[in-house]
Amino acid sequence: KVHVYEKTVDIMIRGLFDAFYNATSNIDMALESKKEPIRKFAKFVAAHPEPDCPAAVKVTDFIAGMTDQFATDCFNDLYKN
């Protein structure tokens, strides 16, 4: 049962990372996204302007700050609706 949970979490984190990383290419457009998790990520990036910080680090920081429930809700909003 733990193995199934680990696989589920891995898929979820990879999916979140991909979606947020893609959003880093155009934060202004991400702020206007129809998907709420993308807008929240874009607001996070806009609130923490660090020009020397790689996009992957910004995405990782955002995901690392999520609760399990928030990450699950974001994943569902991005991929199940």
Tab-separated table of C-alpha atoms in Angstrom:
chain	number	residue	atom	x	y	z
A	1	LYS	CA	0.000	0.000	0.000
A	2	VAL	CA	2.884	2.373	0.768
A	3	HIS	CA	4.375	1.710	-2.672
A	4	VAL	CA	1.122	2.769	-4.354
A	5	TYR	CA	1.036	5.955	-2.269
A	6	GLU	CA	4.661	6.758	-3.152
A	7	LYS	CA	3.924	6.337	-6.867
A	8	THR	CA	0.845	8.558	-6.587
A	9	VAL	CA	2.815	11.280	-4.807
A	10	ASP	CA	5.612	11.046	-7.380
A	11	ILE	CA	3.149	11.513	-10.248
A	12	MET	CA	1.491	14.415	-8.459
A	13	ILE	CA	4.732	16.261	-7.688
A	14	ARG	CA	6.060	15.766	-11.219
A	15	GLY	CA	2.777	17.028	-12.653
A	16	LEU	CA	2.811	20.100	-10.422
A	17	PHE	CA	6.457	20.794	-11.229
A	18	ASP	CA	5.848	20.560	-14.979
A	19	ALA	CA	2.803	22.838	-14.883
A	20	PHE	CA	4.471	25.497	-12.738
A	21	TYR	CA	7.786	25.307	-14.595
A	22	ASN	CA	5.981	25.861	-17.902
A	23	ALA	CA	4.275	28.892	-16.355
A	24	THR	CA	7.645	30.501	-15.622
A	25	SER	CA	8.140	31.222	-19.320
A	26	ASN	CA	5.485	33.953	-19.159
A	27	ILE	CA	4.494	35.061	-15.659
A	28	ASP	CA	2.252	37.850	-16.963
A	29	MET	CA	0.211	35.317	-18.907
A	30	ALA	CA	0.234	32.951	-15.915
A	31	LEU	CA	-1.299	35.696	-13.770
A	32	GLU	CA	-4.274	35.627	-16.147
A	33	SER	CA	-4.532	31.835	-16.363
A	34	LYS	CA	-7.912	30.150	-16.118
A	35	LYS	CA	-6.312	27.665	-13.721
A	36	GLU	CA	-6.206	28.932	-10.139
A	37	PRO	CA	-3.033	27.020	-9.164
A	38	ILE	CA	-1.145	28.673	-12.025
A	39	ARG	CA	-2.370	32.106	-10.912
A	40	LYS	CA	-1.309	31.380	-7.317
A	41	PHE	CA	2.134	30.291	-8.481
A	42	ALA	CA	2.485	33.399	-10.652
A	43	LYS	CA	1.555	35.606	-7.686
A	44	PHE	CA	4.186	33.803	-5.607
A	45	VAL	CA	6.836	34.458	-8.271
A	46	ALA	CA	5.766	38.085	-8.651
A	47	ALA	CA	5.944	38.576	-4.879
A	48	HIS	CA	9.464	37.122	-4.765
A	49	PRO	CA	11.307	38.724	-7.672
A	50	GLU	CA	14.756	37.184	-7.629
A	51	PRO	CA	16.263	37.601	-11.096
A	52	ASP	CA	19.238	35.327	-10.382
A	53	CYS	CA	17.085	32.505	-9.030
A	54	PRO	CA	16.551	29.689	-11.561
A	55	ALA	CA	12.965	28.866	-12.479
A	56	ALA	CA	13.356	25.311	-11.174
A	57	VAL	CA	14.258	26.647	-7.729
A	58	LYS	CA	11.202	28.923	-7.666
A	59	VAL	CA	8.973	25.997	-8.598
A	60	THR	CA	10.603	23.746	-6.016
A	61	ASP	CA	10.213	26.383	-3.295
A	62	PHE	CA	6.533	26.827	-4.137
A	63	ILE	CA	5.816	23.100	-4.079
A	64	ALA	CA	7.862	22.569	-0.909
A	65	GLY	CA	5.656	25.052	0.921
A	66	MET	CA	2.455	23.201	0.080
A	67	THR	CA	0.490	21.067	2.494
A	68	ASP	CA	-0.488	17.634	1.217
A	69	GLN	CA	-4.091	18.738	0.818
A	70	PHE	CA	-3.181	21.937	-1.057
A	71	ALA	CA	-0.893	19.978	-3.412
A	72	THR	CA	-3.663	17.451	-4.051
A	73	ASP	CA	-6.196	20.217	-4.704
A	74	CYS	CA	-3.791	21.980	-7.089
A	75	PHE	CA	-3.112	18.745	-8.971
A	76	ASN	CA	-6.811	18.023	-9.276
A	77	ASP	CA	-7.537	21.569	-10.466
A	78	LEU	CA	-4.801	21.299	-13.094
A	79	TYR	CA	-5.362	17.798	-14.399
A	80	LYS	CA	-8.793	16.475	-13.453
A	81	ASN	CA	-11.041	19.342	-14.491
